Amino acid sequence: MPASARDRPLRLLMRITTFLLLAVAIPLALVAGGCADGIARGKAEKEILNVLPEIIGPADSYQVKVDGSASAMLKGELRGVRIMGSNVRPEGLPRLARLEAIAREVKVDTRTYRILSAQQATWKGWLDEEELSEMLRDRVPYLQEISVRVTADYLEASGRAAYGRVGADGTVWAVPAVRNGREIWLLPRRVSALGVGAPVPDWAGQRVASILNPVYVIPTEGLPLTVEKIATEPGLLRLEGSLDVTKLAAPRR
């Protein structure tokens, strides 16, 4: 038998073997790449999770979701970062029952953990009725026994106004507003005193507003954030705004 004829089955076997090896190797390579991305995301999420109490403040819990490839993360490049917190207590700011923040295209110095650049980040924070009541107690000391209830439409503040020995129970229904990107205001729409309720005339609303407001002013130091939207939800006041993540102070390592 000619040599070429004898080699033909061998060449065919080699081709079949090569095909089978490729058929197995390609999916394994793809799976390995996916695992590498997953491992890198998990590591990045853990690193961020560890520093959040120092950067933002203590909380009952934080969750972090990171988006990006392993190769990019090794260079400190994250396609997206989402942070969720429960009962967050930022220094110098009101306690937030919930916190959500999203940043896109984040570049981090992998040695110092300093954020070098990022697209504009957004955040949402929710204040519960207990925290709002405390804020009003601090703002208007002559109002006693203040309690706040939040509905889908209004913020309802009830308490007792004391002037010397004279006192009267009353309730104010107000809508929230944002001023100057840092101030939280309450604009009265209706008042009730001694069981008699009535809409607030413009002049009276302005007078009450001048006493109450601003209910809170976000300090310029601390977290570099601004408030752009505010709205009521049942039981909560929702704040929304932007956050300059490049000014977040990274902890020393």
Tab-separated table of C-alpha atoms in Angstrom:
chain	number	residue	atom	x	y	z
A	1	MET	CA	0.000	0.000	0.000
A	2	PRO	CA	1.400	3.456	-0.891
A	3	ALA	CA	2.574	5.623	2.009
A	4	SER	CA	0.003	8.311	1.224
A	5	ALA	CA	-2.789	5.766	1.517
A	6	ARG	CA	-1.430	4.491	4.835
A	7	ASP	CA	-1.217	8.077	6.223
A	8	ARG	CA	-4.761	9.000	5.233
A	9	PRO	CA	-6.490	7.419	8.274
A	10	LEU	CA	-3.885	9.022	10.557
A	11	ARG	CA	-4.504	12.487	9.107
A	12	LEU	CA	-8.245	11.976	9.425
A	13	LEU	CA	-7.827	10.944	13.086
A	14	MET	CA	-5.706	14.016	13.777
A	15	ARG	CA	-8.326	16.280	12.221
A	16	ILE	CA	-11.082	14.674	14.278
A	17	THR	CA	-8.992	14.970	17.455
A	18	THR	CA	-8.189	18.632	16.724
A	19	PHE	CA	-11.863	19.402	16.096
A	20	LEU	CA	-12.889	17.725	19.356
A	21	LEU	CA	-10.213	19.607	21.315
A	22	LEU	CA	-11.367	22.938	19.876
A	23	ALA	CA	-14.999	22.070	20.538
A	24	VAL	CA	-14.128	21.555	24.211
A	25	ALA	CA	-11.502	24.289	24.604
A	26	ILE	CA	-13.503	27.208	23.176
A	27	PRO	CA	-16.457	26.875	25.606
A	28	LEU	CA	-14.034	26.346	28.489
A	29	ALA	CA	-12.164	29.515	27.526
A	30	LEU	CA	-15.413	31.455	27.393
A	31	VAL	CA	-16.506	30.098	30.769
A	32	ALA	CA	-13.103	30.894	32.253
A	33	GLY	CA	-13.321	34.453	30.967
A	34	GLY	CA	-16.770	34.825	32.501
A	35	CYS	CA	-15.489	33.467	35.800
A	36	ALA	CA	-12.598	35.931	35.707
A	37	ASP	CA	-15.057	38.796	35.276
A	38	GLY	CA	-17.193	37.428	38.109
A	39	ILE	CA	-14.189	37.054	40.426
A	40	ALA	CA	-13.010	40.572	39.590
A	41	ARG	CA	-16.477	42.022	40.211
A	42	GLY	CA	-16.724	40.190	43.522
A	43	LYS	CA	-13.334	41.527	44.625
A	44	ALA	CA	-14.187	45.078	43.573
A	45	GLU	CA	-17.549	44.909	45.341
A	46	LYS	CA	-15.883	43.645	48.530
A	47	GLU	CA	-13.243	46.402	48.437
A	48	ILE	CA	-15.895	49.103	48.002
A	49	LEU	CA	-18.081	47.544	50.688
A	50	ASN	CA	-15.189	47.658	53.150
A	51	VAL	CA	-14.563	51.401	52.730
A	52	LEU	CA	-18.169	52.651	52.561
A	53	PRO	CA	-18.567	53.124	56.343
A	54	GLU	CA	-15.493	55.395	56.278
A	55	ILE	CA	-16.457	57.305	53.120
A	56	ILE	CA	-20.218	57.695	53.684
A	57	GLY	CA	-20.886	56.662	57.273
A	58	PRO	CA	-22.008	53.659	59.320
A	59	ALA	CA	-25.161	51.817	58.293
A	60	ASP	CA	-27.179	48.770	59.258
A	61	SER	CA	-26.155	47.298	55.914
A	62	TYR	CA	-24.653	48.154	52.528
A	63	GLN	CA	-24.887	46.385	49.182
A	64	VAL	CA	-22.630	47.033	46.188
A	65	LYS	CA	-23.072	46.046	42.550
A	66	VAL	CA	-20.198	46.595	40.096
A	67	ASP	CA	-20.308	46.354	36.308
A	68	GLY	CA	-17.258	45.890	34.092
A	69	SER	CA	-14.740	43.407	32.713
A	70	ALA	CA	-11.846	41.849	34.618
A	71	SER	CA	-9.240	43.444	32.364
A	72	ALA	CA	-10.714	46.912	32.871
A	73	MET	CA	-11.037	46.467	36.628
A	74	LEU	CA	-7.377	45.539	36.902
A	75	LYS	CA	-6.671	49.025	35.547
A	76	GLY	CA	-9.114	50.589	38.010
A	77	GLU	CA	-11.848	51.200	35.426
A	78	LEU	CA	-15.438	50.416	36.401
A	79	ARG	CA	-18.283	50.703	33.935
A	80	GLY	CA	-20.793	51.236	36.710
A	81	VAL	CA	-21.147	51.136	40.494
A	82	ARG	CA	-24.427	50.954	42.401
A	83	ILE	CA	-24.578	51.364	46.178
A	84	MET	CA	-27.580	50.630	48.381
A	85	GLY	CA	-27.654	51.316	52.103
A	86	SER	CA	-30.117	50.764	54.928
A	87	ASN	CA	-30.368	53.118	57.917
A	88	VAL	CA	-27.302	55.089	56.823
A	89	ARG	CA	-25.863	57.618	59.259
A	90	PRO	CA	-23.600	60.049	57.364
A	91	GLU	CA	-21.559	62.391	59.524
A	92	GLY	CA	-23.162	65.836	59.686
A	93	LEU	CA	-26.283	64.764	57.770
A	94	PRO	CA	-29.688	63.381	58.757
A	95	ARG	CA	-30.073	59.645	59.111
A	96	LEU	CA	-31.256	58.083	55.859
A	97	ALA	CA	-33.659	55.185	56.122
A	98	ARG	CA	-32.518	54.182	52.641
A	99	LEU	CA	-29.765	55.331	50.310
A	100	GLU	CA	-29.128	54.548	46.655
A	101	ALA	CA	-26.277	55.929	44.547
A	102	ILE	CA	-25.209	55.160	40.982
A	103	ALA	CA	-21.973	56.198	39.266
A	104	ARG	CA	-20.909	55.503	35.672
A	105	GLU	CA	-17.492	55.203	34.030
A	106	VAL	CA	-15.484	55.396	37.252
A	107	LYS	CA	-11.673	55.503	37.156
A	108	VAL	CA	-9.903	54.598	40.415
A	109	ASP	CA	-6.254	54.758	41.437
A	110	THR	CA	-5.736	51.123	42.466
A	111	ARG	CA	-2.916	52.052	44.870
A	112	THR	CA	-4.535	54.885	46.814
A	113	TYR	CA	-8.225	54.085	46.137
A	114	ARG	CA	-8.713	57.708	45.097
A	115	ILE	CA	-11.412	58.255	42.464
A	116	LEU	CA	-9.709	59.966	39.538
A	117	SER	CA	-12.709	60.604	37.298
A	118	ALA	CA	-16.339	59.634	36.752
A	119	GLN	CA	-19.447	60.706	34.977
A	120	GLN	CA	-21.932	62.611	37.125
A	121	ALA	CA	-23.292	60.311	39.805
A	122	THR	CA	-26.867	60.394	41.082
A	123	TRP	CA	-28.242	59.548	44.502
A	124	LYS	CA	-31.558	59.062	46.266
A	125	GLY	CA	-32.129	59.226	49.994
A	126	TRP	CA	-35.229	58.600	52.077
A	127	LEU	CA	-35.970	60.287	55.420
A	128	ASP	CA	-38.476	58.538	57.661
A	129	GLU	CA	-41.045	60.198	59.903
A	130	GLU	CA	-38.936	59.760	63.031
A	131	GLU	CA	-35.976	61.624	61.533
A	132	LEU	CA	-38.214	64.376	60.135
A	133	SER	CA	-39.803	64.867	63.565
A	134	GLU	CA	-36.339	65.252	65.094
A	135	MET	CA	-35.320	67.771	62.426
A	136	LEU	CA	-38.383	69.938	63.191
A	137	ARG	CA	-37.769	69.733	66.933
A	138	ASP	CA	-34.281	71.102	66.385
A	139	ARG	CA	-35.510	73.799	63.982
A	140	VAL	CA	-38.461	75.157	66.009
A	141	PRO	CA	-37.666	74.729	69.719
A	142	TYR	CA	-40.868	76.386	70.973
A	143	LEU	CA	-42.962	73.666	69.324
A	144	GLN	CA	-43.453	70.784	71.717
A	145	GLU	CA	-44.415	67.154	71.209
A	146	ILE	CA	-43.834	67.390	67.462
A	147	SER	CA	-44.737	64.406	65.321
A	148	VAL	CA	-44.593	64.107	61.554
A	149	ARG	CA	-46.698	61.979	59.250
A	150	VAL	CA	-45.945	61.733	55.541
A	151	THR	CA	-48.580	60.882	52.950
A	152	ALA	CA	-48.366	60.626	49.190
A	153	ASP	CA	-49.317	64.317	48.906
A	154	TYR	CA	-48.346	66.147	52.075
A	155	LEU	CA	-46.087	66.270	55.060
A	156	GLU	CA	-48.261	66.670	58.149
A	157	ALA	CA	-46.593	68.157	61.241
A	158	SER	CA	-48.484	68.203	64.524
A	159	GLY	CA	-47.432	69.671	67.832
A	160	ARG	CA	-48.096	72.135	70.590
A	161	ALA	CA	-46.982	75.728	70.327
A	162	ALA	CA	-46.083	77.143	73.717
A	163	TYR	CA	-45.805	80.875	74.502
A	164	GLY	CA	-45.098	81.201	78.182
A	165	ARG	CA	-48.059	79.640	80.002
A	166	VAL	CA	-50.245	79.691	76.911
A	167	GLY	CA	-50.250	76.764	74.517
A	168	ALA	CA	-52.297	75.512	71.608
A	169	ASP	CA	-52.326	72.262	69.687
A	170	GLY	CA	-52.113	72.520	65.943
A	171	THR	CA	-51.262	70.777	62.688
A	172	VAL	CA	-49.665	72.083	59.528
A	173	TRP	CA	-49.997	70.369	56.155
A	174	ALA	CA	-47.075	71.325	53.931
A	175	VAL	CA	-45.422	70.352	50.659
A	176	PRO	CA	-41.637	69.992	50.487
A	177	ALA	CA	-39.420	72.073	48.222
A	178	VAL	CA	-35.725	72.470	47.423
A	179	ARG	CA	-33.955	75.826	47.392
A	180	ASN	CA	-30.410	76.584	46.222
A	181	GLY	CA	-29.579	72.895	45.820
A	182	ARG	CA	-28.893	72.519	49.542
A	183	GLU	CA	-31.949	73.720	51.458
A	184	ILE	CA	-35.033	71.681	52.399
A	185	TRP	CA	-38.162	73.819	52.755
A	186	LEU	CA	-41.741	73.109	53.847
A	187	LEU	CA	-44.429	75.270	52.240
A	188	PRO	CA	-47.638	75.338	54.348
A	189	ARG	CA	-50.912	74.671	52.519
A	190	ARG	CA	-53.333	74.173	55.404
A	191	VAL	CA	-53.349	74.646	59.171
A	192	SER	CA	-55.519	73.397	61.967
A	193	ALA	CA	-55.591	74.859	65.484
A	194	LEU	CA	-57.938	73.912	68.326
A	195	GLY	CA	-59.797	71.595	65.977
A	196	VAL	CA	-60.516	74.277	63.354
A	197	GLY	CA	-58.803	73.828	59.989
A	198	ALA	CA	-58.515	76.222	57.082
A	199	PRO	CA	-56.403	76.829	53.980
A	200	VAL	CA	-53.422	79.070	54.587
A	201	PRO	CA	-53.678	82.595	53.113
A	202	ASP	CA	-50.623	83.715	51.191
A	203	TRP	CA	-49.519	86.176	53.854
A	204	ALA	CA	-49.938	83.607	56.643
A	205	GLY	CA	-48.188	80.913	54.613
A	206	GLN	CA	-45.237	83.198	54.068
A	207	ARG	CA	-45.133	83.974	57.776
A	208	VAL	CA	-45.189	80.308	58.799
A	209	ALA	CA	-42.663	79.462	56.091
A	210	SER	CA	-40.278	82.111	57.365
A	211	ILE	CA	-40.440	80.551	60.837
A	212	LEU	CA	-40.009	76.956	59.708
A	213	ASN	CA	-37.569	77.340	56.864
A	214	PRO	CA	-35.154	76.259	55.868
A	215	VAL	CA	-35.921	73.095	57.790
A	216	TYR	CA	-32.474	71.802	56.965
A	217	VAL	CA	-29.386	73.058	55.114
A	218	ILE	CA	-26.901	70.515	53.793
A	219	PRO	CA	-23.441	71.600	55.005
A	220	THR	CA	-20.823	72.426	52.391
A	221	GLU	CA	-18.295	70.182	54.117
A	222	GLY	CA	-18.807	66.432	54.240
A	223	LEU	CA	-20.395	64.487	51.398
A	224	PRO	CA	-20.183	66.497	48.133
A	225	LEU	CA	-23.834	66.267	47.152
A	226	THR	CA	-26.661	68.526	46.041
A	227	VAL	CA	-30.433	68.073	46.192
A	228	GLU	CA	-32.389	68.650	42.990
A	229	LYS	CA	-35.745	66.955	43.646
A	230	ILE	CA	-37.868	66.247	46.689
A	231	ALA	CA	-41.158	64.400	47.028
A	232	THR	CA	-43.390	62.728	49.587
A	233	GLU	CA	-44.121	59.016	49.713
A	234	PRO	CA	-46.256	57.208	52.304
A	235	GLY	CA	-44.125	57.328	55.438
A	236	LEU	CA	-41.045	58.783	53.727
A	237	LEU	CA	-39.590	61.960	52.242
A	238	ARG	CA	-37.537	61.208	49.127
A	239	LEU	CA	-34.550	63.348	48.145
A	240	GLU	CA	-32.789	63.098	44.776
A	241	GLY	CA	-29.691	64.824	43.492
A	242	SER	CA	-26.176	64.585	42.153
A	243	LEU	CA	-22.941	63.519	43.818
A	244	ASP	CA	-19.379	64.448	42.902
A	245	VAL	CA	-17.660	61.124	43.603
A	246	THR	CA	-14.210	62.533	42.750
A	247	LYS	CA	-14.385	64.559	45.968
A	248	LEU	CA	-15.137	61.602	48.193
A	249	ALA	CA	-12.385	61.172	50.746
A	250	ALA	CA	-10.781	57.748	50.362
A	251	PRO	CA	-9.548	56.109	53.574
A	252	ARG	CA	-5.824	55.635	54.033
A	253	ARG	CA	-4.479	52.192	53.190
